[in-house]
Tab-separated table of C-alpha atoms and ligand atoms in Angstrom:
chain	number	residue	atom	x	y	z
A	110	MET	CA	43.456	364.246	-6.890
A	111	PHE	CA	41.158	367.155	-5.943
A	112	ASP	CA	44.161	368.920	-4.334
A	113	LYS	CA	43.035	372.499	-5.087
A	114	LEU	CA	39.631	372.128	-3.530
A	115	LYS	CA	41.042	370.390	-0.514
A	116	LYS	CA	43.673	373.136	-0.073
A	117	LYS	CA	41.180	375.917	-0.484
A	118	PHE	CA	38.678	374.367	1.959
A	119	SER	CA	41.422	373.894	4.447
A	120	GLU	CA	42.432	377.555	4.047
A	121	VAL	CA	38.810	378.631	4.500
A	122	PHE	CA	38.108	376.528	7.572
A	123	SER	CA	41.309	376.196	9.575
A	124	GLY	CA	43.791	378.446	11.265
A	125	HIS	CA	41.417	381.140	12.495
A	126	GLY	CA	42.631	381.148	16.060
A	127	ASP	CA	40.250	383.095	18.200
A	128	LYS	CA	38.545	384.877	15.395
A	129	GLU	CA	34.839	385.056	15.858
A	130	LEU	CA	32.198	384.388	13.298
A	131	GLN	CA	29.397	386.908	13.484
A	132	GLU	CA	25.856	386.832	12.178
A	133	ASP	CA	25.043	389.050	9.188
A	134	LYS	CA	25.272	392.234	11.210
A	135	PRO	CA	27.326	395.271	10.414
A	136	VAL	CA	30.882	395.030	11.587
A	137	THR	CA	31.332	396.467	15.116
A	138	GLU	CA	33.001	399.828	15.072
A	139	GLY	CA	36.746	399.669	15.396
A	140	LYS	CA	36.895	396.037	14.255
A	141	THR	CA	37.238	395.811	10.482
A	142	VAL	CA	36.662	392.548	8.741
A	143	GLU	CA	40.293	392.291	7.697
A	144	GLN	CA	42.054	393.358	10.884
A	145	GLY	CA	39.663	392.565	13.631
A	146	LYS	CA	38.580	389.524	15.514
A	147	ILE	CA	35.222	389.400	13.747
A	148	ILE	CA	34.444	387.820	10.444
A	149	ARG	CA	30.968	388.145	9.073
A	150	ARG	CA	29.262	384.952	8.159
A	151	ILE	CA	28.090	386.430	4.869
A	152	ASP	CA	31.728	387.031	3.947
A	153	LEU	CA	32.580	383.421	4.775
A	154	GLU	CA	29.675	382.275	2.600
A	155	ASP	CA	30.936	384.396	-0.268
A	156	THR	CA	34.396	382.836	0.123
A	157	ILE	CA	32.887	379.335	-0.021
A	158	GLN	CA	30.934	380.285	-3.109
A	159	GLU	CA	34.055	381.581	-4.828
A	160	THR	CA	35.957	378.465	-3.831
A	161	LEU	CA	33.350	376.202	-5.322
A	162	LEU	CA	33.190	378.142	-8.585
A	163	GLU	CA	36.968	378.206	-8.899
A	164	SER	CA	37.077	374.422	-8.346
A	165	ASP	CA	34.934	373.522	-11.349
A	166	VAL	CA	31.621	373.264	-9.513
A	167	SER	CA	28.976	374.492	-11.969
A	168	PHE	CA	27.160	377.761	-11.342
A	169	ASP	CA	23.813	376.084	-10.717
A	170	ALA	CA	25.244	373.535	-8.300
A	171	THR	CA	27.086	376.297	-6.425
A	172	GLU	CA	23.912	378.401	-6.101
A	173	ASP	CA	22.045	375.338	-4.865
A	174	ILE	CA	24.746	374.530	-2.280
A	175	ILE	CA	25.108	378.081	-0.978
A	176	GLY	CA	21.310	378.498	-0.760
A	177	GLN	CA	20.977	375.257	1.255
A	178	LEU	CA	23.916	376.193	3.436
A	179	LYS	CA	22.403	379.582	4.349
A	180	THR	CA	19.093	377.923	5.204
A	181	ARG	CA	20.734	375.349	7.437
A	182	LEU	CA	22.919	377.892	9.227
A	183	GLY	CA	19.934	380.201	9.658
A	184	LYS	CA	18.129	377.507	11.592
A	185	ILE	CA	20.861	377.038	14.123
A	186	LYS	CA	20.085	378.781	17.402
A	187	ARG	CA	23.492	378.575	19.073
A	188	LYS	CA	26.505	380.544	17.939
A	189	VAL	CA	27.774	379.382	14.622
A	190	ASP	CA	31.535	378.711	14.414
A	191	TYR	CA	33.837	377.630	11.618
A	192	SER	CA	33.563	373.896	12.248
A	193	THR	CA	29.754	374.176	12.226
A	194	VAL	CA	29.878	375.865	8.843
A	195	GLN	CA	32.273	373.172	7.556
A	196	ASN	CA	30.055	370.354	8.869
A	197	GLU	CA	26.922	371.850	7.379
A	198	LEU	CA	28.673	372.447	4.049
A	199	LYS	CA	29.760	368.774	4.055
A	200	ASN	CA	26.194	367.727	4.753
A	201	VAL	CA	24.795	369.872	1.933
A	202	ILE	CA	27.320	368.483	-0.534
A	203	ARG	CA	26.545	364.977	0.644
A	204	ASP	CA	22.809	365.594	0.129
A	205	VAL	CA	23.284	367.046	-3.379
A	206	ILE	CA	25.321	364.030	-4.457
A	207	THR	CA	23.219	361.401	-2.664
A	208	LYS	CA	19.941	362.740	-4.007
A	209	ASN	CA	21.114	361.926	-7.497
A	210	ASN	CA	22.627	358.561	-6.628
A	211	LEU	CA	19.468	356.986	-5.185
A	212	ASN	CA	18.940	354.706	-8.175
A	213	SER	CA	22.413	353.330	-8.000
A	214	ILE	CA	22.739	349.589	-8.304
A	215	ASN	CA	25.305	347.318	-6.689
A	216	LEU	CA	26.395	345.099	-9.585
A	217	LEU	CA	27.486	342.405	-7.173
A	218	ASP	CA	23.868	342.007	-6.081
A	219	VAL	CA	22.127	341.652	-9.416
A	220	ASP	CA	20.207	338.437	-10.019
A	221	LYS	CA	19.767	338.287	-13.761
A	222	LYS	CA	22.245	336.136	-15.714
A	223	PRO	CA	23.829	337.172	-17.855
A	224	TYR	CA	23.614	340.829	-16.831
A	225	VAL	CA	24.418	342.849	-19.913
A	226	ILE	CA	26.072	346.262	-19.714
A	227	LEU	CA	26.593	348.524	-22.693
A	228	PHE	CA	29.233	351.298	-22.520
A	229	LEU	CA	28.993	354.476	-24.507
A	230	GLY	CA	30.687	357.824	-24.657
A	231	ILE	CA	32.740	360.006	-26.979
A	232	ASN	CA	36.210	359.182	-28.196
A	233	GLY	CA	38.892	358.615	-25.632
A	234	THR	CA	36.823	358.992	-22.463
A	235	GLY	CA	38.084	355.621	-21.249
A	236	LYS	CA	35.374	353.098	-22.266
A	237	THR	CA	37.603	350.265	-23.259
A	238	THR	CA	40.058	350.511	-20.316
A	239	THR	CA	37.087	350.898	-17.965
A	240	ILE	CA	35.608	347.658	-19.319
A	241	GLY	CA	38.951	345.969	-18.580
A	242	LYS	CA	38.975	347.379	-15.083
A	243	LEU	CA	35.342	346.467	-14.431
A	244	ALA	CA	35.967	342.916	-15.672
A	245	PHE	CA	38.906	342.745	-13.184
A	246	TYR	CA	36.682	344.008	-10.383
A	247	LEU	CA	33.849	341.584	-11.146
A	248	LYS	CA	36.227	338.659	-11.560
A	249	ASN	CA	37.896	339.446	-8.262
A	250	ASN	CA	34.426	339.326	-6.689
A	251	GLY	CA	33.785	335.873	-8.044
A	252	LYS	CA	31.805	336.735	-11.166
A	253	SER	CA	32.252	335.286	-14.657
A	254	VAL	CA	32.590	337.865	-17.395
A	255	VAL	CA	32.620	337.923	-21.162
A	256	LEU	CA	33.631	340.986	-23.163
A	257	SER	CA	32.114	341.958	-26.510
A	258	ALA	CA	34.517	343.674	-28.914
A	259	SER	CA	31.810	345.844	-30.399
A	260	ASP	CA	34.139	348.694	-31.336
A	261	THR	CA	34.703	347.380	-34.861
A	262	PHE	CA	35.124	350.955	-36.141
A	263	ARG	CA	38.522	352.068	-34.842
A	264	ALA	CA	41.565	350.296	-36.130
A	265	GLY	CA	43.339	348.732	-33.141
A	266	ALA	CA	40.269	348.677	-30.923
A	267	ILE	CA	39.825	344.866	-31.114
A	268	ASP	CA	43.508	344.297	-30.339
A	269	GLN	CA	43.271	346.680	-27.398
A	270	ILE	CA	40.337	344.854	-25.798
A	271	ASN	CA	41.911	341.529	-26.625
A	272	ILE	CA	44.997	342.450	-24.652
A	273	LEU	CA	42.864	343.625	-21.725
A	274	ALA	CA	40.792	340.432	-21.775
A	275	ASP	CA	43.982	338.364	-21.679
A	276	ARG	CA	45.495	340.426	-18.914
A	277	VAL	CA	42.386	340.098	-16.710
A	278	GLY	CA	41.789	336.464	-17.715
A	279	VAL	CA	38.245	336.794	-19.104
A	280	GLU	CA	36.784	335.666	-22.408
A	281	LEU	CA	36.332	337.940	-25.416
A	282	ILE	CA	33.924	337.594	-28.326
A	283	LYS	CA	35.214	339.365	-31.430
A	284	HIS	CA	34.500	339.544	-35.126
A	285	ASP	CA	36.478	341.199	-37.939
A	286	PHE	CA	37.364	344.853	-38.155
A	287	ARG	CA	34.387	346.774	-39.695
A	288	SER	CA	31.891	344.016	-38.998
A	289	ASP	CA	28.477	344.758	-37.438
A	290	PRO	CA	28.984	345.691	-33.754
A	291	ALA	CA	25.422	344.589	-32.836
A	292	SER	CA	26.042	341.100	-34.101
A	293	VAL	CA	29.206	340.861	-31.984
A	294	ALA	CA	27.166	341.818	-28.945
A	295	PHE	CA	24.488	339.270	-29.892
A	296	ASP	CA	27.072	336.526	-30.065
A	297	ALA	CA	28.672	337.532	-26.790
A	298	ILE	CA	25.275	337.414	-25.007
A	299	ASP	CA	24.570	334.018	-26.626
A	300	HIS	CA	27.916	332.744	-25.471
A	301	ALA	CA	27.333	333.913	-21.919
A	302	ARG	CA	23.810	332.578	-21.782
A	303	ALA	CA	24.850	329.088	-22.949
A	304	ARG	CA	27.546	328.977	-20.298
A	305	LYS	CA	25.460	330.590	-17.528
A	306	MET	CA	27.962	333.366	-17.146
A	307	ASP	CA	27.272	336.405	-14.947
A	308	PHE	CA	28.160	339.454	-17.029
A	309	VAL	CA	28.534	340.653	-20.613
A	310	LEU	CA	30.361	343.949	-21.032
A	311	ILE	CA	29.888	345.507	-24.459
A	312	ASP	CA	32.469	347.970	-25.753
A	313	SER	CA	31.479	350.497	-28.413
A	314	ALA	CA	33.202	352.920	-30.745
A	315	GLY	CA	33.651	356.414	-29.376
A	316	ARG	CA	31.245	358.723	-31.074
A	317	MET	CA	30.539	362.415	-31.076
A	318	GLN	CA	27.030	363.326	-30.053
A	319	THR	CA	26.686	364.915	-33.492
A	320	ASN	CA	27.656	361.964	-35.689
A	321	LYS	CA	24.325	360.627	-36.884
A	322	ASN	CA	25.609	357.369	-38.474
A	323	LEU	CA	27.427	356.374	-35.337
A	324	LEU	CA	24.485	357.294	-33.162
A	325	ASP	CA	22.159	355.159	-35.305
A	326	GLU	CA	24.622	352.300	-35.033
A	327	MET	CA	24.615	352.783	-31.257
A	328	LYS	CA	20.828	352.611	-31.168
A	329	LYS	CA	21.010	349.400	-33.179
A	330	ILE	CA	23.393	347.809	-30.661
A	331	LYS	CA	20.967	348.748	-27.917
A	332	ARG	CA	17.986	347.366	-29.792
A	333	VAL	CA	19.715	344.067	-30.506
A	334	ALA	CA	21.548	343.553	-27.215
A	335	LYS	CA	18.747	344.875	-24.968
A	336	PRO	CA	21.242	345.712	-22.219
A	337	ASP	CA	20.137	345.557	-18.643
A	338	MET	CA	22.186	348.679	-18.014
A	339	THR	CA	23.696	351.305	-20.275
A	340	LEU	CA	26.494	353.398	-18.855
A	341	LEU	CA	27.822	356.651	-20.137
A	342	VAL	CA	31.563	357.061	-19.659
A	343	LEU	CA	32.626	360.662	-18.948
A	344	ASP	CA	36.140	362.047	-18.704
A	345	ALA	CA	36.643	364.282	-15.625
A	346	MET	CA	39.501	366.054	-17.408
A	347	ILE	CA	37.190	368.044	-19.677
A	348	GLY	CA	35.657	369.896	-16.774
A	349	GLN	CA	32.159	371.266	-17.019
A	350	ASP	CA	31.729	370.305	-20.653
A	351	VAL	CA	30.750	366.861	-19.409
A	352	ILE	CA	27.342	368.220	-18.516
A	353	GLU	CA	26.656	369.311	-22.040
A	354	GLN	CA	28.034	366.072	-23.401
A	355	ALA	CA	25.765	364.033	-21.188
A	356	THR	CA	22.722	366.116	-21.927
A	357	THR	CA	23.216	365.855	-25.671
A	358	PHE	CA	23.722	362.095	-25.381
A	359	SER	CA	20.532	361.675	-23.337
A	360	LYS	CA	18.505	363.365	-26.074
A	361	GLU	CA	19.595	360.574	-28.455
A	362	ILE	CA	19.852	357.547	-26.279
A	363	ASN	CA	18.733	356.657	-22.807
A	364	TYR	CA	21.352	355.582	-20.274
A	365	ASP	CA	21.034	354.526	-16.724
A	366	GLY	CA	24.173	355.688	-15.011
A	367	ILE	CA	27.596	357.205	-15.354
A	368	ILE	CA	31.246	356.235	-14.881
A	369	VAL	CA	33.551	359.174	-14.374
A	370	THR	CA	37.118	358.396	-15.462
A	371	LYS	CA	40.480	360.120	-14.912
A	372	LEU	CA	39.607	361.638	-11.550
A	373	ASP	CA	43.316	361.207	-10.732
A	374	THR	CA	43.969	363.999	-13.175
A	375	ASP	CA	41.258	366.220	-11.741
A	376	ALA	CA	43.267	368.700	-9.700
A	377	LYS	CA	40.408	371.121	-9.197
A	378	GLY	CA	38.067	368.632	-7.580
A	379	GLY	CA	34.564	369.890	-8.242
A	380	SER	CA	33.595	367.677	-11.205
A	381	ILE	CA	31.788	365.084	-9.077
A	382	ILE	CA	29.504	367.709	-7.616
A	383	SER	CA	28.742	369.271	-11.015
A	384	ILE	CA	28.060	365.890	-12.588
A	385	SER	CA	25.768	364.727	-9.818
A	386	ALA	CA	23.836	367.960	-9.733
A	387	GLY	CA	23.756	368.547	-13.485
A	388	ILE	CA	23.127	365.093	-14.903
A	389	LYS	CA	20.952	363.611	-12.188
A	390	LYS	CA	21.976	360.026	-12.923
A	391	PRO	CA	23.835	357.816	-10.446
A	392	ILE	CA	27.630	357.622	-10.668
A	393	LEU	CA	28.317	353.894	-10.424
A	394	PHE	CA	32.103	353.810	-10.610
A	395	VAL	CA	35.007	356.229	-10.775
A	396	GLY	CA	38.328	355.744	-12.585
A	397	ILE	CA	41.228	356.878	-10.460
A	398	GLY	CA	44.288	355.828	-12.366
A	399	GLN	CA	45.808	353.683	-15.097
A	400	GLU	CA	46.026	350.337	-13.248
A	401	MET	CA	43.442	347.617	-13.336
A	402	GLU	CA	42.501	348.140	-9.718
A	403	ASP	CA	41.936	351.876	-10.313
A	404	LEU	CA	38.196	351.633	-10.752
A	405	ILE	CA	36.159	351.816	-7.560
A	406	PRO	CA	32.461	351.832	-6.825
A	407	PHE	CA	31.565	355.482	-6.211
A	408	ASP	CA	31.041	356.337	-2.552
A	409	VAL	CA	30.053	359.860	-1.448
A	410	ASP	CA	31.992	359.618	1.805
A	411	TRP	CA	35.102	358.644	-0.075
A	412	TYR	CA	34.710	361.865	-2.016
A	413	LEU	CA	34.015	364.066	1.007
A	414	ASN	CA	37.055	362.645	2.827
A	415	LYS	CA	39.147	363.608	-0.145
A	416	ILE	CA	37.964	367.248	-0.296
A	417	PHE	CA	37.774	368.050	3.407
A	418	SER	CA	40.800	367.675	5.650
A	419	SER	CA	38.820	366.774	8.703
B	616	GTP	N1	44.834	358.717	-15.676
B	616	GTP	C1	43.821	357.958	-16.129
B	616	GTP	N2	43.755	357.603	-17.400
B	616	GTP	C2	42.715	356.848	-17.816
B	616	GTP	C3	41.667	356.466	-16.912
B	616	GTP	N3	40.761	355.769	-17.582
B	616	GTP	C4	41.203	355.685	-18.866
B	616	GTP	N4	42.385	356.345	-18.999
B	616	GTP	C5	43.191	356.529	-20.165
B	616	GTP	O1	42.447	357.185	-21.217
B	616	GTP	C6	42.938	356.802	-22.505
B	616	GTP	C7	41.761	356.439	-23.364
B	616	GTP	O2	41.201	355.275	-22.928
B	616	GTP	P1	40.341	354.261	-23.771
B	616	GTP	O3	39.840	353.211	-22.848
B	616	GTP	O4	41.095	353.784	-24.977
B	616	GTP	O5	39.175	355.240	-24.230
B	616	GTP	P2	37.930	354.864	-25.183
B	616	GTP	O6	36.795	355.645	-24.657
B	616	GTP	O7	37.774	353.390	-25.297
B	616	GTP	O8	38.437	355.508	-26.549
B	616	GTP	P3	37.854	355.227	-28.003
B	616	GTP	O9	37.754	353.755	-28.164
B	616	GTP	O10	38.882	355.859	-28.926
B	616	GTP	O11	36.548	355.952	-28.089
B	616	GTP	C8	43.908	355.672	-22.273
B	616	GTP	O12	45.216	356.183	-22.323
B	616	GTP	C9	43.615	355.222	-20.866
B	616	GTP	O13	44.736	354.666	-20.167
B	616	GTP	C10	41.776	356.875	-15.528
B	616	GTP	O14	40.909	356.636	-14.657
B	616	GTP	N5	42.859	357.637	-15.189
B	617	MG	MG1	37.642	352.225	-26.893
């Protein structure tokens, strides 16, 4: 996970021996940038910029990060060395991510019962497996959960969520294939309310942002179920296209937060930064593998520890 970014950052920041980092002055005569003991800070900033861009950090997010980094370094009176640059870069990235995660909610602290969560996203992003994993997480934290098999559109979807519900040991409300997804959600909420259960997790059929019928159906589920939270599930594997996907979705339907799946397959590492900066909605959970326990609440320091060696 994120190996390339980690490797590149480690190459940028470590192993410089006694090389000196100089302010943006011309290189002293006789000491070239390549051979000498002096490296210009501006060259280091360029290298960081290149590293971010190559690691799937969007252009806008990279510009923002480099701009903030320069401002911070410019304010430092003492001599700037490599570890100062690394620390400041870490702080800037933390700020960029945190700024967009301020409205994040800890699901274990919500009061309302049942708390209804609707999942949406395009085909194959990981909605159904994420619902299984989230049910596992909530159950392990003492919460009662019912799933709503509201993907009645794809053959096999009801079986898939049934298997997950059995595996986790939570209840599932399902109707027949091709039945009205909104009415399944309605029944699941009713079921949970009657039994004073904590959570209802509503699955939905994967839909392209462009498929009008499926989007209308989605809006109907939302109208009927009145979820307390709507989460968009995004696949980290598709790189920067997630931004466009999320923007197009938000024009059609309002959502409150994001789950980023398949981070274990994200070798480049920058998707979290691009998503935070580009979508400006909190990332609640991240999927980091195929097992039930591979869904974790998103934590910015967890991410920073993964991309910086020290
Ligand atoms: N490696 C990895 N695979 C994942 C992760 N999350 C989901 N997947 C895989 O992604 C594939 C698609 O997952 P689903 O949950 O069926 O996706 P979906 O969004 O419900 O798909 P549709 O119902 O067809 O729209 C499955 O093979 C999952 O195992 C993850 O965090 N890591
Ligand atoms: Mg599904």
